[in-house]
């Protein structure tokens, strides 16, 4: 490609939006599967099923993270593997803030928002065309989220 040909790749914002949609799809599908597995155990509620339920939910969240790479390829986020690797790291930073600010109990949508923002931030971080200011903002937000636990 010469310097006078236009760049046909999607913008950084479009990549972030596609990445967020892929993360939402993966999370919705795998948490739906987790809900079905937990309900299928036949427990009436109570503490006797808590361990199995937590194991199923965390297993499905792990499966959602693993299936992100093929979904990102499907959603035409190129290159997909760096976003799939950086996304869970940024999500851990945001998850610390969700837990520390006690958003998980008050508003379960906080987890979904954290996943969407984490993968959108990962798309910005790995995009070579994104300016340093945008990358710095994402890093500062992730660091501030992680720092909420240090207080």
mmCIF file with all atom_site columns, C-alpha atoms in Angstrom, residues 19 22-34 56-72 84 87-88 91 115 119:
data_model
loop_
_atom_site.group_PDB
_atom_site.id
_atom_site.type_symbol
_atom_site.label_atom_id
_atom_site.label_alt_id
_atom_site.label_comp_id
_atom_site.label_asym_id
_atom_site.label_entity_id
_atom_site.label_seq_id
_atom_site.pdbx_PDB_ins_code
_atom_site.Cartn_x
_atom_site.Cartn_y
_atom_site.Cartn_z
_atom_site.occupancy
_atom_site.B_iso_or_equiv
_atom_site.pdbx_formal_charge
_atom_site.auth_seq_id
_atom_site.auth_comp_id
_atom_site.auth_asym_id
_atom_site.auth_atom_id
_atom_site.pdbx_PDB_model_num
ATOM 1  C CA . UNK A 1 19  ? -15.028 -5.477  20.688 1.00 0.00 ? 19  UNK A CA 1
ATOM 2  C CA . UNK A 1 22  ? -18.360 -9.321  21.053 1.00 0.00 ? 22  UNK A CA 1
ATOM 3  C CA . UNK A 1 23  ? -17.720 -9.198  24.813 1.00 0.00 ? 23  UNK A CA 1
ATOM 4  C CA . UNK A 1 24  ? -21.420 -8.634  25.487 1.00 0.00 ? 24  UNK A CA 1
ATOM 5  C CA . UNK A 1 25  ? -22.362 -11.575 23.270 1.00 0.00 ? 25  UNK A CA 1
ATOM 6  C CA . UNK A 1 26  ? -19.818 -13.925 24.863 1.00 0.00 ? 26  UNK A CA 1
ATOM 7  C CA . UNK A 1 27  ? -20.820 -12.905 28.363 1.00 0.00 ? 27  UNK A CA 1
ATOM 8  C CA . UNK A 1 28  ? -24.544 -13.211 27.684 1.00 0.00 ? 28  UNK A CA 1
ATOM 9  C CA . UNK A 1 29  ? -24.240 -16.649 26.088 1.00 0.00 ? 29  UNK A CA 1
ATOM 10 C CA . UNK A 1 30  ? -21.955 -18.137 28.720 1.00 0.00 ? 30  UNK A CA 1
ATOM 11 C CA . UNK A 1 31  ? -23.802 -16.662 31.687 1.00 0.00 ? 31  UNK A CA 1
ATOM 12 C CA . UNK A 1 32  ? -27.034 -17.969 30.157 1.00 0.00 ? 32  UNK A CA 1
ATOM 13 C CA . UNK A 1 33  ? -25.432 -21.400 30.022 1.00 0.00 ? 33  UNK A CA 1
ATOM 14 C CA . UNK A 1 34  ? -24.262 -20.983 33.629 1.00 0.00 ? 34  UNK A CA 1
ATOM 15 C CA . UNK A 1 56  ? -20.105 -23.087 37.249 1.00 0.00 ? 56  UNK A CA 1
ATOM 16 C CA . UNK A 1 57  ? -20.278 -19.292 37.015 1.00 0.00 ? 57  UNK A CA 1
ATOM 17 C CA . UNK A 1 58  ? -16.510 -18.809 37.145 1.00 0.00 ? 58  UNK A CA 1
ATOM 18 C CA . UNK A 1 59  ? -16.017 -21.643 34.646 1.00 0.00 ? 59  UNK A CA 1
ATOM 19 C CA . UNK A 1 60  ? -18.447 -19.993 32.251 1.00 0.00 ? 60  UNK A CA 1
ATOM 20 C CA . UNK A 1 61  ? -16.733 -16.611 32.682 1.00 0.00 ? 61  UNK A CA 1
ATOM 21 C CA . UNK A 1 62  ? -13.441 -18.302 31.843 1.00 0.00 ? 62  UNK A CA 1
ATOM 22 C CA . UNK A 1 63  ? -15.067 -19.905 28.798 1.00 0.00 ? 63  UNK A CA 1
ATOM 23 C CA . UNK A 1 64  ? -16.352 -16.474 27.748 1.00 0.00 ? 64  UNK A CA 1
ATOM 24 C CA . UNK A 1 65  ? -12.819 -15.090 27.912 1.00 0.00 ? 65  UNK A CA 1
ATOM 25 C CA . UNK A 1 66  ? -11.485 -18.012 25.860 1.00 0.00 ? 66  UNK A CA 1
ATOM 26 C CA . UNK A 1 67  ? -14.173 -17.657 23.195 1.00 0.00 ? 67  UNK A CA 1
ATOM 27 C CA . UNK A 1 68  ? -13.459 -13.962 22.782 1.00 0.00 ? 68  UNK A CA 1
ATOM 28 C CA . UNK A 1 69  ? -10.715 -14.560 20.219 1.00 0.00 ? 69  UNK A CA 1
ATOM 29 C CA . UNK A 1 70  ? -12.944 -16.364 17.677 1.00 0.00 ? 70  UNK A CA 1
ATOM 30 C CA . UNK A 1 71  ? -15.709 -13.820 18.292 1.00 0.00 ? 71  UNK A CA 1
ATOM 31 C CA . UNK A 1 72  ? -13.316 -10.946 17.682 1.00 0.00 ? 72  UNK A CA 1
ATOM 32 C CA . UNK A 1 84  ? -8.354  -11.166 23.615 1.00 0.00 ? 84  UNK A CA 1
ATOM 33 C CA . UNK A 1 87  ? -9.123  -7.644  27.769 1.00 0.00 ? 87  UNK A CA 1
ATOM 34 C CA . UNK A 1 88  ? -9.180  -9.977  30.795 1.00 0.00 ? 88  UNK A CA 1
ATOM 35 C CA . UNK A 1 91  ? -11.303 -6.515  33.329 1.00 0.00 ? 91  UNK A CA 1
ATOM 36 C CA . UNK A 1 115 ? -16.677 -6.224  30.802 1.00 0.00 ? 115 UNK A CA 1
ATOM 37 C CA . UNK A 1 119 ? -12.635 -4.946  26.186 1.00 0.00 ? 119 UNK A CA 1
#
